[in-house]
PDB file of C-alpha atoms in Angstrom:
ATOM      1  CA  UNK A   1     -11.562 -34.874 -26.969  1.00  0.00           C
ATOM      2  CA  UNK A   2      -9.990 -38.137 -26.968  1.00  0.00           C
ATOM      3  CA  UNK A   3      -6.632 -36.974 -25.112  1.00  0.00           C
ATOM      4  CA  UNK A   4      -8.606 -35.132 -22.722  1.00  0.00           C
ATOM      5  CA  UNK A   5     -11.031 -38.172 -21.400  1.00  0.00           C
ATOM      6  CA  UNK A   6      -8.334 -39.262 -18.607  1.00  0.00           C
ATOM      7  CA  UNK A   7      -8.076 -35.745 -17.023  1.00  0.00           C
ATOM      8  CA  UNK A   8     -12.052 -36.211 -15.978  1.00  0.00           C
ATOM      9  CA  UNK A   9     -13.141 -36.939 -12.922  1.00  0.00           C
ATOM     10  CA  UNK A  10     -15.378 -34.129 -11.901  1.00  0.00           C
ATOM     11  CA  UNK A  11     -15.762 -31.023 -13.563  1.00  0.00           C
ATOM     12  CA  UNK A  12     -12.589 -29.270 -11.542  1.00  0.00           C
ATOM     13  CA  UNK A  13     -10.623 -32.177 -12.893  1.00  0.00           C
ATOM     14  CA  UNK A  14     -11.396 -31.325 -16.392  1.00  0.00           C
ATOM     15  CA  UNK A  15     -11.704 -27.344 -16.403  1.00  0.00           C
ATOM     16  CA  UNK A  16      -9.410 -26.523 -13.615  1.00  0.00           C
ATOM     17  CA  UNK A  17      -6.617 -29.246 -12.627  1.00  0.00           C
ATOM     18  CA  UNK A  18      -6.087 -30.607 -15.907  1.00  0.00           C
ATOM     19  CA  UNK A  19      -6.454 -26.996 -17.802  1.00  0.00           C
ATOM     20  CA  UNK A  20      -3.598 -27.055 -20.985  1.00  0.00           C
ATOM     21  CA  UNK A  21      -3.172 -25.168 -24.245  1.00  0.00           C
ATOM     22  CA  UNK A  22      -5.706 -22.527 -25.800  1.00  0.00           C
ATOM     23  CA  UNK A  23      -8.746 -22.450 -24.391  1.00  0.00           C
ATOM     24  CA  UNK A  24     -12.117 -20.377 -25.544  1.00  0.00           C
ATOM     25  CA  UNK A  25     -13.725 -17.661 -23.080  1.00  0.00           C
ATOM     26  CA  UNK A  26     -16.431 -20.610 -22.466  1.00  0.00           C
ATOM     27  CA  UNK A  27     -13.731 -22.574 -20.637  1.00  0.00           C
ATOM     28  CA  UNK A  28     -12.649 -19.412 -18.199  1.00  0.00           C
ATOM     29  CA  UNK A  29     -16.263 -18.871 -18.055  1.00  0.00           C
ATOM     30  CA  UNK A  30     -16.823 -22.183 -16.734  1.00  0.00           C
ATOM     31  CA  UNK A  31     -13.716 -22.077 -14.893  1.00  0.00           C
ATOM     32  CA  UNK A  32     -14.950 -18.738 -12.984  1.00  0.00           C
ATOM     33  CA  UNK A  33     -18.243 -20.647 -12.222  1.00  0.00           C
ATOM     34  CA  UNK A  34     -16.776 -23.622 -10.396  1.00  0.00           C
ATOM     35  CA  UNK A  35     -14.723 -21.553  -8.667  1.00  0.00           C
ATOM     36  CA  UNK A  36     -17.428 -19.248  -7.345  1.00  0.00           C
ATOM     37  CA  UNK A  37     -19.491 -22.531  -5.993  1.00  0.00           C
ATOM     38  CA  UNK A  38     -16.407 -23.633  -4.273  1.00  0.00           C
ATOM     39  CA  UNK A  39     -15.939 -19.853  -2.812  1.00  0.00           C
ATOM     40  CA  UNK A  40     -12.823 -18.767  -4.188  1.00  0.00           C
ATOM     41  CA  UNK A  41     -14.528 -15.566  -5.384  1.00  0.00           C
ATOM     42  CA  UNK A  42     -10.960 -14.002  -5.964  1.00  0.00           C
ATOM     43  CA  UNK A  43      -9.724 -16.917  -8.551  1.00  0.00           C
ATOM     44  CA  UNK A  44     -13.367 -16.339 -10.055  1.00  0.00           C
ATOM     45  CA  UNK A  45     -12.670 -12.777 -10.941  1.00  0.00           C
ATOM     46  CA  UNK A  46      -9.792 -13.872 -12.569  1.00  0.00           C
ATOM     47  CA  UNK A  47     -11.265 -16.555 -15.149  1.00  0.00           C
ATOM     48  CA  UNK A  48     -14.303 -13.986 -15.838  1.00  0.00           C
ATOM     49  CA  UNK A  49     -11.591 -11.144 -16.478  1.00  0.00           C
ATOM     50  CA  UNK A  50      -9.798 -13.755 -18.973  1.00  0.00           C
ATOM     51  CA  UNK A  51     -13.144 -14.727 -20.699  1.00  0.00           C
ATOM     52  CA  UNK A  52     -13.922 -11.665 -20.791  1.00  0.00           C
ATOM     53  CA  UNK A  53     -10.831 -10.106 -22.459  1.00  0.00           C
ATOM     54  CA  UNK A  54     -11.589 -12.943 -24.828  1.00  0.00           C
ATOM     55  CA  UNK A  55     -15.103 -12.200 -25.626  1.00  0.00           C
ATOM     56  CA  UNK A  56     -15.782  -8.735 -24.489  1.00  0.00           C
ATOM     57  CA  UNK A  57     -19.564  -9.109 -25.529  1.00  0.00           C
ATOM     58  CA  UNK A  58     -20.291 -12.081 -23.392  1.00  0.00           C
ATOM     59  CA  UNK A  59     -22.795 -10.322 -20.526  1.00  0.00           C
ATOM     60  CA  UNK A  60     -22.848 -13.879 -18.825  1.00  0.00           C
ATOM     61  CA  UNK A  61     -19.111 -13.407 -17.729  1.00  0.00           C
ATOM     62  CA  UNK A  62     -19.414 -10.073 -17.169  1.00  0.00           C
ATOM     63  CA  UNK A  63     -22.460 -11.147 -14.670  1.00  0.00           C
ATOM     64  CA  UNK A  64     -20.425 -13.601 -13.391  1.00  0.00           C
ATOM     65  CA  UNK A  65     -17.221 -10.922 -13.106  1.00  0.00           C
ATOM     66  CA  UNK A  66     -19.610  -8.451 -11.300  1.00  0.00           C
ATOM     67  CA  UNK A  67     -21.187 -11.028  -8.899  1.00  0.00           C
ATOM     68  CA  UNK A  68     -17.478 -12.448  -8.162  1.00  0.00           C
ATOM     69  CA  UNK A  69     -16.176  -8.932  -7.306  1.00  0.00           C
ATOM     70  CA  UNK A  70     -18.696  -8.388  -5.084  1.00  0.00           C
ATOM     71  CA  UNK A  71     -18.202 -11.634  -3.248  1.00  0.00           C
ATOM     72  CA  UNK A  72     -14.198 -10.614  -3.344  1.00  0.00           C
ATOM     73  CA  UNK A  73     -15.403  -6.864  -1.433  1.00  0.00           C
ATOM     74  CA  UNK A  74     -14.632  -4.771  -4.708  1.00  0.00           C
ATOM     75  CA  UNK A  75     -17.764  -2.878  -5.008  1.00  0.00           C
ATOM     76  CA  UNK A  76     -17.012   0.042  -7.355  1.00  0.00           C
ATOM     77  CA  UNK A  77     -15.492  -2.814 -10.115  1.00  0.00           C
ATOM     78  CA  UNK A  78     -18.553  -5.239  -8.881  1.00  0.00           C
ATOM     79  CA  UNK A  79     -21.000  -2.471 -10.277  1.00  0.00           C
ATOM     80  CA  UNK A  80     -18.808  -2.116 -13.108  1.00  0.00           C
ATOM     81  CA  UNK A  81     -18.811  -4.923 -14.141  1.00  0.00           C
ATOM     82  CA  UNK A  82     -22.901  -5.294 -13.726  1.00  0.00           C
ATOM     83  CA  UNK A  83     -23.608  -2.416 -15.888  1.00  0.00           C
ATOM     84  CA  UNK A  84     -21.653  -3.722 -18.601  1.00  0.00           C
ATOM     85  CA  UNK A  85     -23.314  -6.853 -18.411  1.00  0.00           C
ATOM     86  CA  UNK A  86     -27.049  -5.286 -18.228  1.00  0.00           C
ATOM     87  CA  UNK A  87     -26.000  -2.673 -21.423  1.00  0.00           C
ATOM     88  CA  UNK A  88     -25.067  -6.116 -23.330  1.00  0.00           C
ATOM     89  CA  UNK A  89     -28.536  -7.501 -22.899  1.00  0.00           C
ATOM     90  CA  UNK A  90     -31.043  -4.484 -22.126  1.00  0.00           C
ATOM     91  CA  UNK A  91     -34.047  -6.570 -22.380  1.00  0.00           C
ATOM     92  CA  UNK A  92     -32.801  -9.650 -20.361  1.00  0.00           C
ATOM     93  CA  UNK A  93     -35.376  -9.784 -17.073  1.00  0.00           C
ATOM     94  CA  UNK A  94     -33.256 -12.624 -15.021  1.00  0.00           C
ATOM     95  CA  UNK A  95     -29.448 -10.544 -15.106  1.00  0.00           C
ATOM     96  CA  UNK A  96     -31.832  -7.916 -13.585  1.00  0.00           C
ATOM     97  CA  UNK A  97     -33.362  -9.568 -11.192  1.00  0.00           C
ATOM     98  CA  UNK A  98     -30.239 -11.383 -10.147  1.00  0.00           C
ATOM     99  CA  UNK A  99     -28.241  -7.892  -9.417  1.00  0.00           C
ATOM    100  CA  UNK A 100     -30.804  -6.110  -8.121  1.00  0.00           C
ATOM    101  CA  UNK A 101     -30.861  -9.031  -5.652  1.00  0.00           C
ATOM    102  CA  UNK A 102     -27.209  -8.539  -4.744  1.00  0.00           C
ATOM    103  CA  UNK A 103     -27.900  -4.348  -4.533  1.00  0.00           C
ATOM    104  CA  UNK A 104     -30.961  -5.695  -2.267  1.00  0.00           C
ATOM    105  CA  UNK A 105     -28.153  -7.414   0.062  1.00  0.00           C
ATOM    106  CA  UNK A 106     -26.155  -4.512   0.207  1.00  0.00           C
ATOM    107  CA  UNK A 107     -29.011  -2.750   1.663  1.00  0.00           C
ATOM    108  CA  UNK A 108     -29.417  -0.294  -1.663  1.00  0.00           C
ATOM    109  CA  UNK A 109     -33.360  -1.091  -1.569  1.00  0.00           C
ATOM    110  CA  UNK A 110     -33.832   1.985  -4.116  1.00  0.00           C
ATOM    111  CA  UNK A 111     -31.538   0.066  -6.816  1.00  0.00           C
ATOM    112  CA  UNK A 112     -32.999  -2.709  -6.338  1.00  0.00           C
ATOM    113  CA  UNK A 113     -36.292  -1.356  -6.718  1.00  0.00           C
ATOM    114  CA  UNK A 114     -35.199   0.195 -10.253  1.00  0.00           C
ATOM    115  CA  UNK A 115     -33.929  -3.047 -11.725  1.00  0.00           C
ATOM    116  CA  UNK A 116     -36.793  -5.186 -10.239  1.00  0.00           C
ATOM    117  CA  UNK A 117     -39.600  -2.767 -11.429  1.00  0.00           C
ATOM    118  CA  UNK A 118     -37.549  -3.288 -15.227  1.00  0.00           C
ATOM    119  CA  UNK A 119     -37.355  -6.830 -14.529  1.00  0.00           C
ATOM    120  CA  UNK A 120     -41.133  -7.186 -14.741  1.00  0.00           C
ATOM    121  CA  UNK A 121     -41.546  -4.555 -17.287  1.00  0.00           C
ATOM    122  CA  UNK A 122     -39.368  -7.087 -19.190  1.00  0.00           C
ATOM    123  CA  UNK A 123     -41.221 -10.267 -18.127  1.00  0.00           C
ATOM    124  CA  UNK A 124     -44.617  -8.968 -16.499  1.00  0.00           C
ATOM    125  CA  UNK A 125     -45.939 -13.164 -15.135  1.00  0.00           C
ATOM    126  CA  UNK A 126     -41.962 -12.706 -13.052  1.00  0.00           C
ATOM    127  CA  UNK A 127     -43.526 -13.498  -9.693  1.00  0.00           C
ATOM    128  CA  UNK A 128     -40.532 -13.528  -7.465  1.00  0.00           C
ATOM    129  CA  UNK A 129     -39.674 -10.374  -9.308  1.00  0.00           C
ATOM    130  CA  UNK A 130     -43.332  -9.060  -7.996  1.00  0.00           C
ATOM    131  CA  UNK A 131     -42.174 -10.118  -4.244  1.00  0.00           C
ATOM    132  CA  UNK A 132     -39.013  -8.743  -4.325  1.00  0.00           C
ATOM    133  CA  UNK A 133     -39.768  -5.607  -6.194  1.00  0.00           C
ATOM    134  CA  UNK A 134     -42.831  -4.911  -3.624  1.00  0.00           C
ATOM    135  CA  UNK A 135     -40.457  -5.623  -0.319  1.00  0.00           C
ATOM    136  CA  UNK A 136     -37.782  -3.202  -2.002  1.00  0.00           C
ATOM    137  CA  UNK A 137     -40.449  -0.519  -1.792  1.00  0.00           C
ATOM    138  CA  UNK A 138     -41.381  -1.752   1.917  1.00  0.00           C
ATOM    139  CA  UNK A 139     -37.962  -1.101   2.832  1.00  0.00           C
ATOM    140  CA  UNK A 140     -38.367   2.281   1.188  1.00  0.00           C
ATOM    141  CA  UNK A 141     -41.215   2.913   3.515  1.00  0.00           C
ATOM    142  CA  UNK A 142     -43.324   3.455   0.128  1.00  0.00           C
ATOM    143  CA  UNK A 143     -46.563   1.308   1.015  1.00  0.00           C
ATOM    144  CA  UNK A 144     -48.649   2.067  -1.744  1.00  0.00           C
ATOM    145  CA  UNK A 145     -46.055   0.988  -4.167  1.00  0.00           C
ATOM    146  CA  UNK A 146     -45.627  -2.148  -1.951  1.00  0.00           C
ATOM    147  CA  UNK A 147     -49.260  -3.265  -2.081  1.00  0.00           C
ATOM    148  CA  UNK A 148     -49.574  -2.942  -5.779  1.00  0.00           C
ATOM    149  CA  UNK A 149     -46.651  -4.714  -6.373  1.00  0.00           C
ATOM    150  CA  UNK A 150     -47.908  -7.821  -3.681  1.00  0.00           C
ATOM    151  CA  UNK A 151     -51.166  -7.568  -5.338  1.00  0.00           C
ATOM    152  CA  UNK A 152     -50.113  -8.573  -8.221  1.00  0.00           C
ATOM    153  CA  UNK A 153     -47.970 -11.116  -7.153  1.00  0.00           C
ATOM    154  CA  UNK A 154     -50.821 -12.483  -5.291  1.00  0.00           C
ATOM    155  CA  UNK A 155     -53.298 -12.378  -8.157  1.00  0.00           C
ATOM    156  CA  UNK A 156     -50.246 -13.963 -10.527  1.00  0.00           C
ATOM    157  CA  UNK A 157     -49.894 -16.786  -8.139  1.00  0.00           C
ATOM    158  CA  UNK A 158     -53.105 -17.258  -5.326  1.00  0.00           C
ATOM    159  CA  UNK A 159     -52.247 -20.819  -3.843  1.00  0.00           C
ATOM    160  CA  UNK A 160     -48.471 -19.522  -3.407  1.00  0.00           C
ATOM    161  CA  UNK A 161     -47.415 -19.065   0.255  1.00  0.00           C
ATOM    162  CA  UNK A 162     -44.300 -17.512   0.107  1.00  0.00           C
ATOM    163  CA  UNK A 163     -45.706 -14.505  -1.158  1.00  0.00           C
ATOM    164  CA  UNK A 164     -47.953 -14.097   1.813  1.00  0.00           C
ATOM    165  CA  UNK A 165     -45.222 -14.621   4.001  1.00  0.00           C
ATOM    166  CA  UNK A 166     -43.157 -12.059   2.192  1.00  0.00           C
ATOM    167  CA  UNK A 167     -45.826  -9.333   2.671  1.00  0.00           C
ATOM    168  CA  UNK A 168     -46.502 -10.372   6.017  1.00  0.00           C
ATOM    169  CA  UNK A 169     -42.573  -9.518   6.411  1.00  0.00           C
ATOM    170  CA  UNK A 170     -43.244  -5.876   4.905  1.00  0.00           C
ATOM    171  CA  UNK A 171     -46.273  -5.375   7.028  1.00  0.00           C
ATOM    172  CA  UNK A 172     -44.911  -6.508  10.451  1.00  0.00           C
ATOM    173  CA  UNK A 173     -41.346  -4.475   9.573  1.00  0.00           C
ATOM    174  CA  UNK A 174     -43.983  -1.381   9.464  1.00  0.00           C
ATOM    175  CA  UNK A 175     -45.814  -2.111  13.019  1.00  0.00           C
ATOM    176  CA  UNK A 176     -49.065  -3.422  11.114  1.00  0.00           C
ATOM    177  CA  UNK A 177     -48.552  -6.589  12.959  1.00  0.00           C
ATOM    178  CA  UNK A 178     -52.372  -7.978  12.801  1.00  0.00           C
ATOM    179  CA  UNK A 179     -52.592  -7.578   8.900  1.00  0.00           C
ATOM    180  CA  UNK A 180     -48.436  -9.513   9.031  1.00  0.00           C
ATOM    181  CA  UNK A 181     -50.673 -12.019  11.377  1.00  0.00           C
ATOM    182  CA  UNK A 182     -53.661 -12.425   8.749  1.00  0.00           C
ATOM    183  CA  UNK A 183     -50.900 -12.915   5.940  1.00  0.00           C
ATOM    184  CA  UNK A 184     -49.014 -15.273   8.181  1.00  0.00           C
ATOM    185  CA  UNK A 185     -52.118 -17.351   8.735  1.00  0.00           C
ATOM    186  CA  UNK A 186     -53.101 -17.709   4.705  1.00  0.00           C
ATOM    187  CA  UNK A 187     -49.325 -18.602   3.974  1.00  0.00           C
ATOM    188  CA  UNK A 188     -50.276 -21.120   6.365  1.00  0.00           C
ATOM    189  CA  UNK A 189     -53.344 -21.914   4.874  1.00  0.00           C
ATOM    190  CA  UNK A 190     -52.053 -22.553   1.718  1.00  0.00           C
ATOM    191  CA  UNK A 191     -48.979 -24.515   2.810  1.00  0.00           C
ATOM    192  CA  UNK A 192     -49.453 -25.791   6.614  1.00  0.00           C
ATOM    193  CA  UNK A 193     -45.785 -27.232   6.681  1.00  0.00           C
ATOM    194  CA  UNK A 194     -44.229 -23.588   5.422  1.00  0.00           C
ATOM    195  CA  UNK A 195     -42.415 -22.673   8.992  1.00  0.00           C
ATOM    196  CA  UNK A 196     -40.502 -19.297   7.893  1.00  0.00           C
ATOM    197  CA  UNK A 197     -44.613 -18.137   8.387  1.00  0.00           C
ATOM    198  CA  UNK A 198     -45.454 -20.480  11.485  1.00  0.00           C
ATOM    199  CA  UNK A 199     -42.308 -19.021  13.169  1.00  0.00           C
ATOM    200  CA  UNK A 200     -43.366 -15.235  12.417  1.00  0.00           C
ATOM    201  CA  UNK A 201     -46.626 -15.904  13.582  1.00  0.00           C
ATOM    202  CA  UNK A 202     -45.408 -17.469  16.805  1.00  0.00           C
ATOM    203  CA  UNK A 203     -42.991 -14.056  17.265  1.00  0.00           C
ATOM    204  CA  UNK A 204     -46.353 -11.958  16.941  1.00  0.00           C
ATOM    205  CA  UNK A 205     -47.436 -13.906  20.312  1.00  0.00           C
ATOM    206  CA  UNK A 206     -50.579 -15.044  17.612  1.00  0.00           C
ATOM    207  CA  UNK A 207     -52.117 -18.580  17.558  1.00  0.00           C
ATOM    208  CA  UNK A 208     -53.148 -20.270  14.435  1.00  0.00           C
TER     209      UNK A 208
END
């Protein structure tokens, strides 16, 4: 610990720059993190393949391996990598959430659906689980499924605007722009500085 206090300076000085000797799968973990914020997604996939050749039951690296892929454009090991992770820890709600958000952005909405509908299974108060699981099921064109889900995650959180806003998405995406309007307004309501809902409401040609 001693040798090692000159090589800081920020945490790439320590883990990356100044990296010597044996290190554990925490440090490529680590490694693989910073370089993922600094968007070297490639280098990333590298430390979470070393950490995870060192610990092969760490499902944090092998999140971190499948979200790094994907950043990289390797899809099939991406998904790989993801299912490993989630078999690790079946009853962990966030690594869930967190790839069905990526499947989301790839425009799989029924994947995403699956693994936010286990999410709150898991962890039934996950509100932005709710929202996201009940716009999955928008995109699916599946309203009734939509509506329960934004029901609850109305009921789990009333004075949250964001919610509102997110159904008002759902409803406007499906030409029911008046009820988007009237969710646009009580986002408003509830928050009058939220704009995301003051700009959709000013695209609807509606006045608050």
């Amino acid at each position: 610990t001693r040798s090692r206090c000159r090589d800081w300076a920020d945490d790439e000085s320590l883990f990356i720059k100044a990296a010597a000797g044996r290190q554990s799968h925490r440090a490529s973990f680590i490694r693989g993190g910073l370089h993922q914020a600094a968007g070297r997604p490639v280098e990333a996939a590298r430390e979470y393949e070393a950490a995870v050749a060192r610990h092969p039951g760490a499902a944090e690296a092998w999140y971190g391996l499948a979200v790094s892929r994907a950043d990289a454009g390797q899809r099939a090991g991406a998904r790989e990598a993801a299912e490993r992770a989630l078999a690790l820890e079946p009853r962990n709600p966030v690594l869930r959430f967190g790839w069905a958000s990526r499947l989301a952005k790839e425009g799989d909405a029924l994947g995403a659906a699956r693994l936010y509908r286990r999410a709150v299974e898991l962890e039934p108060t996950y509100l932005q689980a709710w929202v996201n699981l009940g716009a999955a099921y928008g995109r699916l064109g599946r309203r009734r499924d939509a509506d329960a889900a934004f029901a609850t995650a109305l009921r789990l959180a009333p004075a949250d605007p964001f919610a509102r806003y997110a159904y008002g998405v759902v409803e406007e995406r499906a030409g029911r722009r008046a009820a988007a309007a009237a969710l646009y307004r009580a986002a408003l309501e509830r928050d009058p500085g939220f704009e995301p809902a003051r700009r959709r409401l000013a695209g609807l040609g509606a006045t608050r």
